[in-house]
CSV table of N, CA and C in Angstrom, one decimal:
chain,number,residue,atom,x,y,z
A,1,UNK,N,0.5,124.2,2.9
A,1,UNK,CA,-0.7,124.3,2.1
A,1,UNK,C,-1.8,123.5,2.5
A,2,UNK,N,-1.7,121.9,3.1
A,2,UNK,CA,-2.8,121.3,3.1
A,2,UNK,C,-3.7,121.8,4.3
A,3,UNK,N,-3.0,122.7,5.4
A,3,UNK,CA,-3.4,123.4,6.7
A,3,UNK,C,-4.6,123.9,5.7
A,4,UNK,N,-4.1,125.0,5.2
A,4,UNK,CA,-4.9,126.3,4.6
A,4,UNK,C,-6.0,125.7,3.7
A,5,UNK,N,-5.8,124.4,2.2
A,5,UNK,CA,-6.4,124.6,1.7
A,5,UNK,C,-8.1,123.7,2.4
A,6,UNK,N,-7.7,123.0,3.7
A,6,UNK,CA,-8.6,122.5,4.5
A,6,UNK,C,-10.3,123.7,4.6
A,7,UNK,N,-9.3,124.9,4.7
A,7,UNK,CA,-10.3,126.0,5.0
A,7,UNK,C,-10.9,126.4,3.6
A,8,UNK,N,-10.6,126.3,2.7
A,8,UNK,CA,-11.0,127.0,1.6
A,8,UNK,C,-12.7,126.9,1.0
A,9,UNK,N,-13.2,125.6,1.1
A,9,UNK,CA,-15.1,125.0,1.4
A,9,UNK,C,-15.6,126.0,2.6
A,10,UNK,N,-14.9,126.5,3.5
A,10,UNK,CA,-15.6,127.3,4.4
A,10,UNK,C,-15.6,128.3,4.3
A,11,UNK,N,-14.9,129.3,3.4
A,11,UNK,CA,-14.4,130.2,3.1
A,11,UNK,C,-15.4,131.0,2.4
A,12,UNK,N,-16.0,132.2,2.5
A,12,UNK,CA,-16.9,133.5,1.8
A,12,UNK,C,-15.9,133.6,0.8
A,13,UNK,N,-15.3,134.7,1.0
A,13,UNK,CA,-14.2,135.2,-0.3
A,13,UNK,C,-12.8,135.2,-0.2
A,14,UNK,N,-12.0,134.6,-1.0
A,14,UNK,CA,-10.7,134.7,-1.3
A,14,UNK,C,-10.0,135.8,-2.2
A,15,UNK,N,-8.6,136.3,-1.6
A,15,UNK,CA,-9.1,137.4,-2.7
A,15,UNK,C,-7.5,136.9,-3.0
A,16,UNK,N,-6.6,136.9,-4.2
A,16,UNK,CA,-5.8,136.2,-4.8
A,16,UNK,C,-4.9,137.3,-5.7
A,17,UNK,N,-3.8,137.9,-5.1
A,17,UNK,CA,-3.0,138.7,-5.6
A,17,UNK,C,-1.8,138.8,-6.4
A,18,UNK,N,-2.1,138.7,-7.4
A,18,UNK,CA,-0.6,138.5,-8.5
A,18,UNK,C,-0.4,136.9,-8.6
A,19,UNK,N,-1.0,135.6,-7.8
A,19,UNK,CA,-0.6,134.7,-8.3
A,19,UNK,C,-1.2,133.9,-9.3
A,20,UNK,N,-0.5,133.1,-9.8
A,20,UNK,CA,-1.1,132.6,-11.0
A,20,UNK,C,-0.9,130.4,-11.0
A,21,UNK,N,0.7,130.7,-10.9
A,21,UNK,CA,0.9,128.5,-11.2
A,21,UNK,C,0.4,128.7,-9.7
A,22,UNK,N,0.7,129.1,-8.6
A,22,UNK,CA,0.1,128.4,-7.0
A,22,UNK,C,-1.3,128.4,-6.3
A,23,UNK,N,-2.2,129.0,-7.6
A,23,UNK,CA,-3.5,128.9,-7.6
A,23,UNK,C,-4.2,127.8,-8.6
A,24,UNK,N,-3.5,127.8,-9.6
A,24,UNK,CA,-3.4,126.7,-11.2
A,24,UNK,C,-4.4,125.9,-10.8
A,25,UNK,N,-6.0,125.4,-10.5
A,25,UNK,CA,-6.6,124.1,-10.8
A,25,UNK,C,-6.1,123.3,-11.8
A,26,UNK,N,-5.4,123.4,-12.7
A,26,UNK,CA,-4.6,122.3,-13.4
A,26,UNK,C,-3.8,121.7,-12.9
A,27,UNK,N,-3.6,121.9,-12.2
A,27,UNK,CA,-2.7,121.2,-11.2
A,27,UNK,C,-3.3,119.9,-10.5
A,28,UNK,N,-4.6,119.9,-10.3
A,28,UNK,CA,-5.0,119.1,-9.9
A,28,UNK,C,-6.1,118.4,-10.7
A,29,UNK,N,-6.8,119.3,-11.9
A,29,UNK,CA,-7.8,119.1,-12.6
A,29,UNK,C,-7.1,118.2,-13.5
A,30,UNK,N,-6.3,118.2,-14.3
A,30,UNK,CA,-6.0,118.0,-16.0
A,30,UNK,C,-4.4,117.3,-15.6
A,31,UNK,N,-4.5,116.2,-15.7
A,31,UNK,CA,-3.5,115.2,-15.5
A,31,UNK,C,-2.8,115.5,-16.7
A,32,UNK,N,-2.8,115.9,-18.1
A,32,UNK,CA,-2.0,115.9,-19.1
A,32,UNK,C,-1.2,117.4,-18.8
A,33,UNK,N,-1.3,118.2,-17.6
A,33,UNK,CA,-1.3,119.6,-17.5
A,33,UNK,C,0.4,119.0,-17.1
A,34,UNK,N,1.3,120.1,-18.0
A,34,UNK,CA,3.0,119.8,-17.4
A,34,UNK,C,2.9,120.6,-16.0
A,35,UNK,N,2.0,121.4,-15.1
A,35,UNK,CA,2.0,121.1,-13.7
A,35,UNK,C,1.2,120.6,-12.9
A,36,UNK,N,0.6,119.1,-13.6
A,36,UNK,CA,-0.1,118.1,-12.7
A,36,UNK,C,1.0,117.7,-11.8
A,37,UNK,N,0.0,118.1,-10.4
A,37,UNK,CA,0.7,117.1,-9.0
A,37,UNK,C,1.6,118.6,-8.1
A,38,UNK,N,1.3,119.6,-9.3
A,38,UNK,CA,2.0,120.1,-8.1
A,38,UNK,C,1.2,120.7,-7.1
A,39,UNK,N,1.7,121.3,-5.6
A,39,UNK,CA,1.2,121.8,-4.5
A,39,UNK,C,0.3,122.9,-4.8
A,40,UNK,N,-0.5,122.9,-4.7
A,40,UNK,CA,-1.7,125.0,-5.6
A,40,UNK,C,-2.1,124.6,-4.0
A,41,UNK,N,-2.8,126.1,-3.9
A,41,UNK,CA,-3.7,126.7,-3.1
A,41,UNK,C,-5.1,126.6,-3.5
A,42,UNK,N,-5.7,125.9,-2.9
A,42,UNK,CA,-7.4,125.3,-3.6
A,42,UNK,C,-7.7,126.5,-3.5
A,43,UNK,N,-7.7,127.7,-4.0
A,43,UNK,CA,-8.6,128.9,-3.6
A,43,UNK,C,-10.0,128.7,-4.6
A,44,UNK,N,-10.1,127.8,-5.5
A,44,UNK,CA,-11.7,128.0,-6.5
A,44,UNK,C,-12.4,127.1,-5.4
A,45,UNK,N,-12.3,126.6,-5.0
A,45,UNK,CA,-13.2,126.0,-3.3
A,45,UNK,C,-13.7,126.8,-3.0
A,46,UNK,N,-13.2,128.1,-2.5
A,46,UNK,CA,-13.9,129.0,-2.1
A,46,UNK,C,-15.6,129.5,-3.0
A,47,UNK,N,-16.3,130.0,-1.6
A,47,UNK,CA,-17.5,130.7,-2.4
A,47,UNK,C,-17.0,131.5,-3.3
A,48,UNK,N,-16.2,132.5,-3.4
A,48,UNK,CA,-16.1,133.7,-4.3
A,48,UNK,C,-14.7,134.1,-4.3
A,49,UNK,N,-13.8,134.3,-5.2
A,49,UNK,CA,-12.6,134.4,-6.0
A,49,UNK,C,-12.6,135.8,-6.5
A,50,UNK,N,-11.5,136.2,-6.2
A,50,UNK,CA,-11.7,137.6,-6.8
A,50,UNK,C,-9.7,137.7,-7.0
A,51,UNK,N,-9.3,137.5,-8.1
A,51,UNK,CA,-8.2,137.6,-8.4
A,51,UNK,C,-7.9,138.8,-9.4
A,52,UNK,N,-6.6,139.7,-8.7
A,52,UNK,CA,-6.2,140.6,-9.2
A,52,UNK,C,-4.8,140.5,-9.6
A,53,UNK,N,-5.1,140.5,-11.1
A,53,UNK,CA,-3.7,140.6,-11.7
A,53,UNK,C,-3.7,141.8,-12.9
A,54,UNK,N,-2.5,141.6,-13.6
A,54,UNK,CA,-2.2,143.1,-14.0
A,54,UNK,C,-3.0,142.3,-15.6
A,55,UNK,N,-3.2,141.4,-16.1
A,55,UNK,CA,-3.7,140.7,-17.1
A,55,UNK,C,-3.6,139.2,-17.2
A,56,UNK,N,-4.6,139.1,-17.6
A,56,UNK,CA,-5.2,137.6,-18.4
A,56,UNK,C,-3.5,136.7,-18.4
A,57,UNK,N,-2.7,137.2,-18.7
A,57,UNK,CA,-1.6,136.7,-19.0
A,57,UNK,C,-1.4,135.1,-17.8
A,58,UNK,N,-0.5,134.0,-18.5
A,58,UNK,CA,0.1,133.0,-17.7
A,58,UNK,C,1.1,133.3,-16.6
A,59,UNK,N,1.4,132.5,-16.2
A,59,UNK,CA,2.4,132.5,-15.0
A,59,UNK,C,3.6,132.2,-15.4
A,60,UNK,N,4.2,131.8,-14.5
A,60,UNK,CA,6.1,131.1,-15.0
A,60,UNK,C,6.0,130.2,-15.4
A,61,UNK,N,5.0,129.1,-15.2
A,61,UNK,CA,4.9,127.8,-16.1
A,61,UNK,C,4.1,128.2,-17.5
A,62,UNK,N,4.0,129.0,-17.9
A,62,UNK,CA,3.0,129.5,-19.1
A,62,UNK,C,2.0,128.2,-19.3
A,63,UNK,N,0.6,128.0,-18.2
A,63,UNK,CA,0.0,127.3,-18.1
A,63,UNK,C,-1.1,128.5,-18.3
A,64,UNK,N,-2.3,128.3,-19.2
A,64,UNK,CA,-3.4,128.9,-18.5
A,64,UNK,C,-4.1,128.4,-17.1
A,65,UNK,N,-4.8,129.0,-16.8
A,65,UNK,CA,-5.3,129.0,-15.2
A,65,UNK,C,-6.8,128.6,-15.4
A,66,UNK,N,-7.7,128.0,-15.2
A,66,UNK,CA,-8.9,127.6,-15.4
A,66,UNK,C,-9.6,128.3,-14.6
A,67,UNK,N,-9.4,129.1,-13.0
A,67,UNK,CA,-10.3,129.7,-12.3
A,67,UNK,C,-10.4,130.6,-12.6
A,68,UNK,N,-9.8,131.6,-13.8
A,68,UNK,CA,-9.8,132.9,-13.8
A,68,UNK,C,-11.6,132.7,-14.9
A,69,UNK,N,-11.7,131.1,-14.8
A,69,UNK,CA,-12.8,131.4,-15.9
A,69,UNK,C,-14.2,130.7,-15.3
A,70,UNK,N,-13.5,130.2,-14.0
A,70,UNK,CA,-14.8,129.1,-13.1
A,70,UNK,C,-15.8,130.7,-12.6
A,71,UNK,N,-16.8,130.3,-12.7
A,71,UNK,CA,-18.2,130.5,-12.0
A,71,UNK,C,-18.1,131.4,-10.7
A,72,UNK,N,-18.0,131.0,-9.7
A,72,UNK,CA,-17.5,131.7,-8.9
A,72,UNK,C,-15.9,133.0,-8.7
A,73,UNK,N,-15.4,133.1,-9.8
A,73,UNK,CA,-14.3,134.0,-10.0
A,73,UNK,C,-14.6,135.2,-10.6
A,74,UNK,N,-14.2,136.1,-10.3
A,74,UNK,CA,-14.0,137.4,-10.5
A,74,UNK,C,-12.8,138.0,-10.9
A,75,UNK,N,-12.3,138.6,-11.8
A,75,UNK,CA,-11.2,138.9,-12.4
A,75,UNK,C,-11.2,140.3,-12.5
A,76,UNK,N,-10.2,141.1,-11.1
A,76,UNK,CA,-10.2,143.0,-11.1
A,76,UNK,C,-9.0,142.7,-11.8
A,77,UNK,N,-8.8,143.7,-12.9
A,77,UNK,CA,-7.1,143.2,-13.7
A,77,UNK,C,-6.8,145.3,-13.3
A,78,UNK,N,-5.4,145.2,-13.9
A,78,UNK,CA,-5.1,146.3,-13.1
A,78,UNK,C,-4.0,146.1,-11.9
A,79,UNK,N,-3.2,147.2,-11.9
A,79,UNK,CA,-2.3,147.0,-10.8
A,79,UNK,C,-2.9,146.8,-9.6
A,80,UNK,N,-1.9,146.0,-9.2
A,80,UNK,CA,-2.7,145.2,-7.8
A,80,UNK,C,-2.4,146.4,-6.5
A,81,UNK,N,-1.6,146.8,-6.2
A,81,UNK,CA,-1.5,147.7,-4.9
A,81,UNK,C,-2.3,148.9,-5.5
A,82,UNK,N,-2.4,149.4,-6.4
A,82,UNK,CA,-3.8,150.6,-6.7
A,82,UNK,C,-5.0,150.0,-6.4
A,83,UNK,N,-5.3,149.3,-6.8
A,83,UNK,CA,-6.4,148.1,-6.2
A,83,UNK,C,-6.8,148.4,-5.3
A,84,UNK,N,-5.6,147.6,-4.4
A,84,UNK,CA,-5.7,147.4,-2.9
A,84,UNK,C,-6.1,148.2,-2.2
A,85,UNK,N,-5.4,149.3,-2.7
A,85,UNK,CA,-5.6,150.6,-1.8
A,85,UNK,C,-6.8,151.1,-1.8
A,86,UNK,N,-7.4,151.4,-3.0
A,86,UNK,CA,-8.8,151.9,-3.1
A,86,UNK,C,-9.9,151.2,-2.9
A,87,UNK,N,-9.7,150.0,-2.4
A,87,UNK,CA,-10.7,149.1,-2.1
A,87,UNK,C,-10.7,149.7,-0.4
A,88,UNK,N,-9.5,149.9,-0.1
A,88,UNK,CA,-9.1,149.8,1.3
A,88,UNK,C,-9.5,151.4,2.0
A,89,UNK,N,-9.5,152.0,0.9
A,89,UNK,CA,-10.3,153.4,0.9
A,89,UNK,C,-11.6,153.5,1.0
A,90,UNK,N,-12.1,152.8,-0.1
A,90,UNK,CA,-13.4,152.6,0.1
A,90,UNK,C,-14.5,151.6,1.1
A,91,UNK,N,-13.2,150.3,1.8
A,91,UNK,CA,-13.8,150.4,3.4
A,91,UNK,C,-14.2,151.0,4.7
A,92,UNK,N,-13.1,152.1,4.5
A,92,UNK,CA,-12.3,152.8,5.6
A,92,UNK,C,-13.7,154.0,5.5
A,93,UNK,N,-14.2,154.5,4.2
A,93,UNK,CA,-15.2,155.8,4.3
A,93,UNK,C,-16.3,155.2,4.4
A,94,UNK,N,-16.7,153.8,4.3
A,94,UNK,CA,-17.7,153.0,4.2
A,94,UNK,C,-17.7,153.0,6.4
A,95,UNK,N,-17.0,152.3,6.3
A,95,UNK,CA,-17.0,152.1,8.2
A,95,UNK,C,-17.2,153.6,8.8
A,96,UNK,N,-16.4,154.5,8.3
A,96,UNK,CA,-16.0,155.9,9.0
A,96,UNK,C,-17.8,156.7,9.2
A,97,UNK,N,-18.8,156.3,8.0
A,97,UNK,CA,-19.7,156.3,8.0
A,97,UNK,C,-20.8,156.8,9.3
């Protein structure tokens, strides 16, 4: 993780799929948080966040998540491999162009 989250201040867009505690900025933000200290993926570093989950809902630590509400985040809710695909559709006729 410390490899990866090195890159994340350089980083245009992250796009963050179904996860929720391994993204958690409480983790490092909120010392009273029951998963302060643990290892996350700095992805709110990044310029722009775009996390797709199926809902608002917590993770396995039933923590809420703070980036789903930082400034820079974006929240596509919705099944994630529908998503995917039609995003991946809509590159593909965009390039084919």
């Amino acid at each position: 993780m410390d490899e990866l989250n090195e890159d994340f201040p350089d980083t245009d867009l992250t796009m963050v799929i179904g996860a929720n505690d391994t993204v958690n900025s409480a983790a490092e933000e909120d010392p009273n948080s029951i998963i302060a200290g643990m290892p996350v993926l700095r992805v709110w570093k990044s310029n722009q966040v775009v996390v797709m989950k199926r809902s608002l809902g917590v993770g396995y630590a039933a923590v809420d998540n703070p980036i789903f509400f930082k400034p820079n985040t974006a929240m596509l809710l919705g099944d994630a491999k529908k998503t995917c695909d039609a995003l991946l559709g809509k590159l593909k006729q965009h390039y084919e162009e």
